[in-house]
mmCIF file of C-alpha atoms in Angstrom:
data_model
loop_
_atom_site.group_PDB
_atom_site.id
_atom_site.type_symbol
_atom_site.label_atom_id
_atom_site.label_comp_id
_atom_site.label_asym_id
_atom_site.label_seq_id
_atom_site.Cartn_x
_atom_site.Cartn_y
_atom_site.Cartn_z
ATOM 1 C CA UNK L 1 -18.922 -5.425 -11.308
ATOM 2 C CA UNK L 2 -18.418 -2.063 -11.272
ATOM 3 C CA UNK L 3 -14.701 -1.009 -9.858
ATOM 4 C CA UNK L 4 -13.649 2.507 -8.844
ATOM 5 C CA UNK L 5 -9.732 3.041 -7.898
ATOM 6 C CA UNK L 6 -9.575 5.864 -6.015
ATOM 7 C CA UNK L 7 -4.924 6.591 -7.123
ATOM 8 C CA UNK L 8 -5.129 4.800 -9.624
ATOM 9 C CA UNK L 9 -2.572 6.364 -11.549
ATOM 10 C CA UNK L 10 0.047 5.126 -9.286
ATOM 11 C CA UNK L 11 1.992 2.528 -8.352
ATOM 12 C CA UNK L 12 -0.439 0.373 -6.457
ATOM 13 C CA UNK L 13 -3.280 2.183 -8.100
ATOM 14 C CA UNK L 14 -1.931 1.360 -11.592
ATOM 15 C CA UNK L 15 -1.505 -2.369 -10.768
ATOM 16 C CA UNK L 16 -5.261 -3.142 -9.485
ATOM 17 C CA UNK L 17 -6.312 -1.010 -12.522
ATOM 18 C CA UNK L 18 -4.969 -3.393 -14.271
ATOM 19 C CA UNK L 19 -6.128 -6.395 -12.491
ATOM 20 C CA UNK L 20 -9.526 -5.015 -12.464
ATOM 21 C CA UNK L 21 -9.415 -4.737 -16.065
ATOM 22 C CA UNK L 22 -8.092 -8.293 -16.957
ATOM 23 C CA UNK L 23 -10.735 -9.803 -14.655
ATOM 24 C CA UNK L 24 -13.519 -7.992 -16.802
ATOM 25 C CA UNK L 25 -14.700 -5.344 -14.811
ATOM 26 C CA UNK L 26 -15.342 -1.910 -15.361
ATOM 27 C CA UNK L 27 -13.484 0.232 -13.851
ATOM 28 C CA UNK L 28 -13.244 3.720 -13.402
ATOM 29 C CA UNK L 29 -9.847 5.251 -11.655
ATOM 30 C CA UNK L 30 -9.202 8.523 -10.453
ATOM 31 C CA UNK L 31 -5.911 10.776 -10.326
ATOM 32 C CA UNK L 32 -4.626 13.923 -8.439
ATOM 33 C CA UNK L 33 -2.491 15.119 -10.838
ATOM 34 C CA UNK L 34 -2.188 12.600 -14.337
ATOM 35 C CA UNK L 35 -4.488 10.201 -15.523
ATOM 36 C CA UNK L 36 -3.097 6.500 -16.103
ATOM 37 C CA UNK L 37 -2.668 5.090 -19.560
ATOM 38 C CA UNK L 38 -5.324 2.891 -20.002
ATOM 39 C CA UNK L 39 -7.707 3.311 -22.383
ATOM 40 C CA UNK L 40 -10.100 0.397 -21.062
ATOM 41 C CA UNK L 41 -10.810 3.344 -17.988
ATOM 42 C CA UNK L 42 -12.606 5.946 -17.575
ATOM 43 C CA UNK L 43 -10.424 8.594 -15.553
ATOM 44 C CA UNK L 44 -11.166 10.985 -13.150
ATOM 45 C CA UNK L 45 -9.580 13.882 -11.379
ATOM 46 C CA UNK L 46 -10.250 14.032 -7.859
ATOM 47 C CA UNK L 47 -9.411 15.523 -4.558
ATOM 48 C CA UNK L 48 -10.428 13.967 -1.574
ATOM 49 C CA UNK L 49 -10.564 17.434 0.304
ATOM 50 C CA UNK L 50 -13.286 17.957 -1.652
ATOM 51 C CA UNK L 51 -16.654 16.277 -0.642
ATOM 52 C CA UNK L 52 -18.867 17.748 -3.523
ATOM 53 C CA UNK L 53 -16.556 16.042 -5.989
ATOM 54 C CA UNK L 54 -16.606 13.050 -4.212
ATOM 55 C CA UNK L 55 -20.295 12.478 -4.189
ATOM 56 C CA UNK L 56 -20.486 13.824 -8.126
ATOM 57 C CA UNK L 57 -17.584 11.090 -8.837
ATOM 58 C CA UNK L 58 -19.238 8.414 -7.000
ATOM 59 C CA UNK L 59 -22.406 9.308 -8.668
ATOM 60 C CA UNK L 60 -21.442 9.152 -12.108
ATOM 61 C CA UNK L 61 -19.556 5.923 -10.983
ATOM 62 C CA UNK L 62 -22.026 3.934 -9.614
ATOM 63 C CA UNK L 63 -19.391 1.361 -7.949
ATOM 64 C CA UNK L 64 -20.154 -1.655 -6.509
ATOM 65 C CA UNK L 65 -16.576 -1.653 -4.985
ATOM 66 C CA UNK L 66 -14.688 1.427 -4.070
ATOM 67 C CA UNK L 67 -10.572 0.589 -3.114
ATOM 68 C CA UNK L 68 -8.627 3.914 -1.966
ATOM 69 C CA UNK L 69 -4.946 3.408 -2.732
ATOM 70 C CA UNK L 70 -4.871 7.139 -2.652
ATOM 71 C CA UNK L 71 -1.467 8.701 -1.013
ATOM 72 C CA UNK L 72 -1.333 12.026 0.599
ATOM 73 C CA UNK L 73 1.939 11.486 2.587
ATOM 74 C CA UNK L 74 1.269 13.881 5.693
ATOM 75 C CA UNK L 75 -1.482 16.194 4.499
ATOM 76 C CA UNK L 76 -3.946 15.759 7.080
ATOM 77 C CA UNK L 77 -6.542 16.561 4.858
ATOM 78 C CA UNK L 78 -6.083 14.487 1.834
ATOM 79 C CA UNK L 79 -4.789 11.401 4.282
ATOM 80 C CA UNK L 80 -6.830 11.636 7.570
ATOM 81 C CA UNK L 81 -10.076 13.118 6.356
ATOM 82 C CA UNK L 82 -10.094 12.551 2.832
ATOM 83 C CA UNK L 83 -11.074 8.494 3.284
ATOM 84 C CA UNK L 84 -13.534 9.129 6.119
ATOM 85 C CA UNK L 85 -15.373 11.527 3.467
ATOM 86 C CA UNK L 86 -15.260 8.563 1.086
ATOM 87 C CA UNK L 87 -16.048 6.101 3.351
ATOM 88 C CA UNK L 88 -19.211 8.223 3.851
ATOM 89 C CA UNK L 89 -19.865 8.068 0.446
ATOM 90 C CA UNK L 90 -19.624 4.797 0.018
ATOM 91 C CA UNK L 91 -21.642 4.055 2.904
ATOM 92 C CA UNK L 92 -24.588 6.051 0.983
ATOM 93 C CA UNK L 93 -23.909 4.364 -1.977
ATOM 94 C CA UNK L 94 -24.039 1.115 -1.107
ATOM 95 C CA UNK L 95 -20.005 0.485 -2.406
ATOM 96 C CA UNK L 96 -18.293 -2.537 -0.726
ATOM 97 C CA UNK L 97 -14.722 -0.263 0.278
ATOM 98 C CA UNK L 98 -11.604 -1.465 0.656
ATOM 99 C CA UNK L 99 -9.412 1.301 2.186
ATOM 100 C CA UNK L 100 -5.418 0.472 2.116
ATOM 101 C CA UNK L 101 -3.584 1.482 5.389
ATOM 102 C CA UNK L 102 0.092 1.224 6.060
ATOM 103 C CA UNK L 103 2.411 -0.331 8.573
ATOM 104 C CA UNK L 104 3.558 3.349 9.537
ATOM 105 C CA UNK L 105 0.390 3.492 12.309
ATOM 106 C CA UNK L 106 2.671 1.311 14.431
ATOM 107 C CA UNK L 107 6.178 2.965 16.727
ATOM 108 C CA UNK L 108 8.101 -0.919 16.331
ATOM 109 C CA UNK L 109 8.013 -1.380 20.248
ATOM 110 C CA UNK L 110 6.289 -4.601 19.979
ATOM 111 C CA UNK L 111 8.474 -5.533 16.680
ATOM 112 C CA UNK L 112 5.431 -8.002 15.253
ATOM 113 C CA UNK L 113 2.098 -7.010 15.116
ATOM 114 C CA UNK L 114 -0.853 -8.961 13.886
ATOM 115 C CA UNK L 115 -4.688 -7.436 13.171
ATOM 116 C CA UNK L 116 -5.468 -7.130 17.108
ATOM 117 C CA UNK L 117 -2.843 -4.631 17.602
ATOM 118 C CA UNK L 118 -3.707 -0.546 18.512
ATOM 119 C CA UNK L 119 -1.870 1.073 16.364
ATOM 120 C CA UNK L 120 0.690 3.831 18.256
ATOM 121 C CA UNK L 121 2.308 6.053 15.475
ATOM 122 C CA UNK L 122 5.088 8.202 15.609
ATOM 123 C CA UNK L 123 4.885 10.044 12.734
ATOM 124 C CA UNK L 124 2.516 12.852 11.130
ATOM 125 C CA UNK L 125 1.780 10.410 8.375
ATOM 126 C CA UNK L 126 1.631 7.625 10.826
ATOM 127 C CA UNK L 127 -0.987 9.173 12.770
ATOM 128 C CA UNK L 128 -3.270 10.540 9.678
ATOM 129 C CA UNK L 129 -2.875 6.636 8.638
ATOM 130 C CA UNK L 130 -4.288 5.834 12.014
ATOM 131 C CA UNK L 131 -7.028 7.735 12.393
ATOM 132 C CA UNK L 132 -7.962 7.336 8.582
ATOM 133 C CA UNK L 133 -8.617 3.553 10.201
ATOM 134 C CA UNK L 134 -10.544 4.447 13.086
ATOM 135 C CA UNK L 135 -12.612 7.123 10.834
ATOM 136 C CA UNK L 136 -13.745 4.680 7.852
ATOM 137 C CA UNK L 137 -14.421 1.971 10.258
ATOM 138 C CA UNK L 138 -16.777 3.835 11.692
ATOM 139 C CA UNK L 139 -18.546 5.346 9.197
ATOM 140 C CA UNK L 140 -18.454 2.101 6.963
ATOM 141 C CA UNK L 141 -18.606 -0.685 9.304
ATOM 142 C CA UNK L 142 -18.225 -3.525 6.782
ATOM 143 C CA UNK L 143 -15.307 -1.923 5.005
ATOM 144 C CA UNK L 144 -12.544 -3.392 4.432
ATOM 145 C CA UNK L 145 -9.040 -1.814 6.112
ATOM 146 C CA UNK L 146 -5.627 -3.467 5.029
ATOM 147 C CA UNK L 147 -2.348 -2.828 6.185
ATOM 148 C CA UNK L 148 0.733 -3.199 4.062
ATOM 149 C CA UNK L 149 4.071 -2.675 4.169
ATOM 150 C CA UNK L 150 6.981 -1.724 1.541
ATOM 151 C CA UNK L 151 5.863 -2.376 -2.193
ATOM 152 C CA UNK L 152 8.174 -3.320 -4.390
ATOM 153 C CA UNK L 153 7.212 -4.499 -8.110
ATOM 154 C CA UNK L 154 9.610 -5.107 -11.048
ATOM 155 C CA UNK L 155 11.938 -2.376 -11.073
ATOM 156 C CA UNK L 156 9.061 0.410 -11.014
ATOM 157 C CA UNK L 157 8.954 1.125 -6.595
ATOM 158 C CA UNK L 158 10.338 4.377 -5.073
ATOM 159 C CA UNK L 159 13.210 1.371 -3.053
ATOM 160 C CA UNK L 160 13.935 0.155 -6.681
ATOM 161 C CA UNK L 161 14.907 3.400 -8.197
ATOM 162 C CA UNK L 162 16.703 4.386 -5.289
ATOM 163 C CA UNK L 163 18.690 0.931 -4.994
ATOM 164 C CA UNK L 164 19.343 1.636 -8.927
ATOM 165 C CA UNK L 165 20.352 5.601 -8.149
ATOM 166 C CA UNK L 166 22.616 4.283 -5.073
ATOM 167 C CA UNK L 167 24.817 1.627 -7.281
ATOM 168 C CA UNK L 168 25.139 4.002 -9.806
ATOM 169 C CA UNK L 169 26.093 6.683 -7.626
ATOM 170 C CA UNK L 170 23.527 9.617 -8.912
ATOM 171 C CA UNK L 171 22.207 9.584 -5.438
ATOM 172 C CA UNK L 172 23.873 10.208 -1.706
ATOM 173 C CA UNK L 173 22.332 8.286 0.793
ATOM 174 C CA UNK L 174 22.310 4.908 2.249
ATOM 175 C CA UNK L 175 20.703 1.860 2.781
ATOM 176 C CA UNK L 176 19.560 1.236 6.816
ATOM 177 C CA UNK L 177 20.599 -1.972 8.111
ATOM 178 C CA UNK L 178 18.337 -1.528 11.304
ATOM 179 C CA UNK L 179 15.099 -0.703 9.605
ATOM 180 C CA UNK L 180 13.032 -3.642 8.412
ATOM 181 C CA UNK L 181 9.709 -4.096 7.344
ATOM 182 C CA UNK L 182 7.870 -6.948 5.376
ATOM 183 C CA UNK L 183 7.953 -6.121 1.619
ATOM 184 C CA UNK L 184 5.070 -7.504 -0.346
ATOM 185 C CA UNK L 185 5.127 -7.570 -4.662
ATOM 186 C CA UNK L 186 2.648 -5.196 -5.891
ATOM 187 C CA UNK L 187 1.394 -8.050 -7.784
ATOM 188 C CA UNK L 188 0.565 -9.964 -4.879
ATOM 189 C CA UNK L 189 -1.089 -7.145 -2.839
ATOM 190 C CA UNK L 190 -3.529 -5.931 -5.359
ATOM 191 C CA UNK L 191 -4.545 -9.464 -6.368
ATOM 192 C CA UNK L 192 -5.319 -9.467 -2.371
ATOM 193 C CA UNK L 193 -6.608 -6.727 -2.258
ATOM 194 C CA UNK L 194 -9.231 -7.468 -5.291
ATOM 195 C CA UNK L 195 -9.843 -10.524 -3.474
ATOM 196 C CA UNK L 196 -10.479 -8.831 -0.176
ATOM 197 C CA UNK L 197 -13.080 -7.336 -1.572
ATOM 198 C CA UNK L 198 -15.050 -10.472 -2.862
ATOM 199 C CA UNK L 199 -15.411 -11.430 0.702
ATOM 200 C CA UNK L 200 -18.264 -10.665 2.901
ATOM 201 C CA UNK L 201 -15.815 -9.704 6.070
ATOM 202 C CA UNK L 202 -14.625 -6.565 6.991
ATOM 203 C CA UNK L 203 -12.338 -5.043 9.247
ATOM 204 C CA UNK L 204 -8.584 -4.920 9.803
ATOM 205 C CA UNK L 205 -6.287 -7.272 7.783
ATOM 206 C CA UNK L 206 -2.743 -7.452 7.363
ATOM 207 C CA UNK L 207 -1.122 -7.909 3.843
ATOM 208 C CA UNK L 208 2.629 -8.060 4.175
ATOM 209 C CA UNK L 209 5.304 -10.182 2.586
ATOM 210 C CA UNK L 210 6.306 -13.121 4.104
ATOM 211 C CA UNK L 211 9.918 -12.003 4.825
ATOM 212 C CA UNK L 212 11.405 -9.227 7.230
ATOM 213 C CA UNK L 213 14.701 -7.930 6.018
ATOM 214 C CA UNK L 214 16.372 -4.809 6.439
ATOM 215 C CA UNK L 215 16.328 -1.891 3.690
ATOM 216 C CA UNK L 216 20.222 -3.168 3.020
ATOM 217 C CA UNK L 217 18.813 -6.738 2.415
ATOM 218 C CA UNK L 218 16.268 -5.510 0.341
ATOM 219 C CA UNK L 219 18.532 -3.858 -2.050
ATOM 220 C CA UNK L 220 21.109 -6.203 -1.896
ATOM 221 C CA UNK L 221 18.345 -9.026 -3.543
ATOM 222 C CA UNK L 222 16.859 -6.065 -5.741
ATOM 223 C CA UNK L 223 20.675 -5.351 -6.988
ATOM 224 C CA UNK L 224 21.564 -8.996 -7.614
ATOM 225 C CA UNK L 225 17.915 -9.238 -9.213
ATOM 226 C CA UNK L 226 18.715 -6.671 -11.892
ATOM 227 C CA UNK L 227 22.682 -7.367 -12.815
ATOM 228 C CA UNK L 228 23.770 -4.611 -9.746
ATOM 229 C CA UNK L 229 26.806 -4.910 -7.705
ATOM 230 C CA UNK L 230 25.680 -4.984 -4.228
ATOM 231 C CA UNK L 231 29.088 -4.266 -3.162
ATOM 232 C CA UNK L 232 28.772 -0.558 -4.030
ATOM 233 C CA UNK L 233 25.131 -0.111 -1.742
ATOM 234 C CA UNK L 234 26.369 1.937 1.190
ATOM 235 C CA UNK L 235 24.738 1.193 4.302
ATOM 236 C CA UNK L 236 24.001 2.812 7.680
ATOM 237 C CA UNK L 237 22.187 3.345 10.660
ATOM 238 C CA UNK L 238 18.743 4.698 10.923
ATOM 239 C CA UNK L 239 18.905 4.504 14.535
ATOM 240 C CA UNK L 240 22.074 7.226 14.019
ATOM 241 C CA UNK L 241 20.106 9.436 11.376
ATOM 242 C CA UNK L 242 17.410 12.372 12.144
ATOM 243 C CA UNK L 243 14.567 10.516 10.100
ATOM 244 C CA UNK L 244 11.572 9.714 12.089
ATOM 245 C CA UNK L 245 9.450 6.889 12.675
ATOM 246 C CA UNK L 246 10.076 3.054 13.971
ATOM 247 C CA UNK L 247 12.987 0.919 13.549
ATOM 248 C CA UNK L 248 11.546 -2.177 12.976
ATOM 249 C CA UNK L 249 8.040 -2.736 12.380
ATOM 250 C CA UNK L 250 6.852 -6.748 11.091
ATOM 251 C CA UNK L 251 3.363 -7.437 9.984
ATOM 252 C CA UNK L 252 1.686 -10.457 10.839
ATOM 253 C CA UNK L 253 -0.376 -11.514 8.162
ATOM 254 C CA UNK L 254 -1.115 -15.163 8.739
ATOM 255 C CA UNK L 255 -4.447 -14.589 10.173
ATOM 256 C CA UNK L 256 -5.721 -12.959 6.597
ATOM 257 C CA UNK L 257 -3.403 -15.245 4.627
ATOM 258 C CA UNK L 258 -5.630 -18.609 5.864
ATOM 259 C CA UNK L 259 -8.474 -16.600 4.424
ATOM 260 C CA UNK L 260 -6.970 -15.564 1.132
ATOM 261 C CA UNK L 261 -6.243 -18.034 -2.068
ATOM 262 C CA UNK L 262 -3.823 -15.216 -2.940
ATOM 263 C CA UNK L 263 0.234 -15.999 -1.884
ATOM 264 C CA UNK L 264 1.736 -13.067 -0.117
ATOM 265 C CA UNK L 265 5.338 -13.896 -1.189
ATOM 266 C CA UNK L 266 7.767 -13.047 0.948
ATOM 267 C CA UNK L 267 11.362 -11.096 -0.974
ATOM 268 C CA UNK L 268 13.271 -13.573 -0.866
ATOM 269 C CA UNK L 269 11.253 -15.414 -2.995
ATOM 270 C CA UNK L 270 9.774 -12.500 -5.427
ATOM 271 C CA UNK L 271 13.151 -11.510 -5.903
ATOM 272 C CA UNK L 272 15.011 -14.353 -7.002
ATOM 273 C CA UNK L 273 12.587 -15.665 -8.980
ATOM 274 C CA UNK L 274 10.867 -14.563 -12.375
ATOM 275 C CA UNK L 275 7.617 -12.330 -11.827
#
């Protein structure tokens, strides 16, 4: 199979490049700034506010599956528009698309929200998130649209660092003890992903960790993970704090986990066990 991964230099990107690989596909991965180190792929620069390149990437390509784990933060361009364009692309194609979504579409008023809920954002990003959804699904009806939460990995997420840069104390800030999500390894949500993609269903799905904990939980298991002292985290309130967006926001994900061979592990268990 032929496998294009549209960010695949980071994070998430540079995990199912690598899971792509090991399973024997060839892929092909793209990058906004840096290409990824491996060797086994053939890298390509690309921005998605750019339709021409799209279609020229695409058509050197050839992908049978196309999985955008792309990040444009709150450029409505790159985030909002950019993955409808693709999802056009991949329509003409003929590229199975899996297009990865975030838990940020949602304001936390219900607190747990499975696959049937409208998402009601309260952030820039949020909303671009959002309407990326309603845009690809759309224009690529049997596409693939999967919601996740925080990724952490094995010392190598944005929370990581920071829990690192907060023990240390190289970094102001705190940890919110209101503000919980459903973390999910990187591990586990690209092999998901990957998996996703095998199936012949489309549509929204939900892959989030098992687990909801606070950002101050989180850290305290990544700290004891990795030899910290959890004692020296400093905590706070988000609630008391100018940031935007929800409070506390839980995926549901049982509904896609029956359908997926693939554990979505919930922290307390990632983190206190060997990876």
């Amino acid at each position: 199979m032929r496998v294009l991964i549209l960010g695949g230099s980071g994070f998430l990107g540079s995990e199912l490049v690598g899971q792509a690989v090991a399973a024997g596909h060839m892929t092909a991965a793209t990058y906004a700034t840096n290409p990824g180190h491996s060797r086994e792929v053939a890298w390509y620069a690309l921005d998605l506010r750019e339709p021409g390149r799209i279609d020229a990437v695409m058509a050197e390509v050839g992908p049978d599956l196309v999985v955008n784990a792309s990040s444009g933060a709150a450029d409505w361009a790159v985030t909002a528009e950019g993955p409808v364009r693709l999802a056009m692309a991949s329509a003409e194609y003929g590229s199975r698309l899996v297009h990865v979504s975030s838990d940020a579409v949602f304001s936390g008023a219900r607190v747990r929200y499975d696959e049937s809920c409208l998402p009601d954002p309260l952030t820039p990003y949020g909303a671009a998130k959002a309407a990326a959804e309603t845009g690809v699904l759309l224009t690529h009806p049997q596409a693939v649209v999967a919601r996740t939460s925080l990724i952490i990995g094995s010392g190598q997420s944005l929370h990581e660092r920071a829990v690192h840069d907060l023990a240390s104390g190289t970094r102001d800030g705190a940890l919110f003890t209101d503000d919980i999500r459903c973390p999910v390894h990187v591990a586990d949500l690209a092999a998901a992903l990957l998996e996703l993609a095998s199936h012949d269903t489309g549509g929204i799905h939900h892959l989030a960790g098992a687990d909801a904990l606070s950002r101050h939980e989180l850290g305290v298991l990544i700290a004891r993970r990795d030899g910290l002292d959890p004692s020296r985290l400093p905590t706070g309130l988000r609630a008391d704090s100018t940031l935007p967006g929800a409070l506390d926001v839980r995926l549901d994900s049982r509904a896609t986990q029956r359908k997926l061979r693939t554990p979505l592990r919930g922290a307390y268990q990632f983190l206190t066990a060997k990876v």
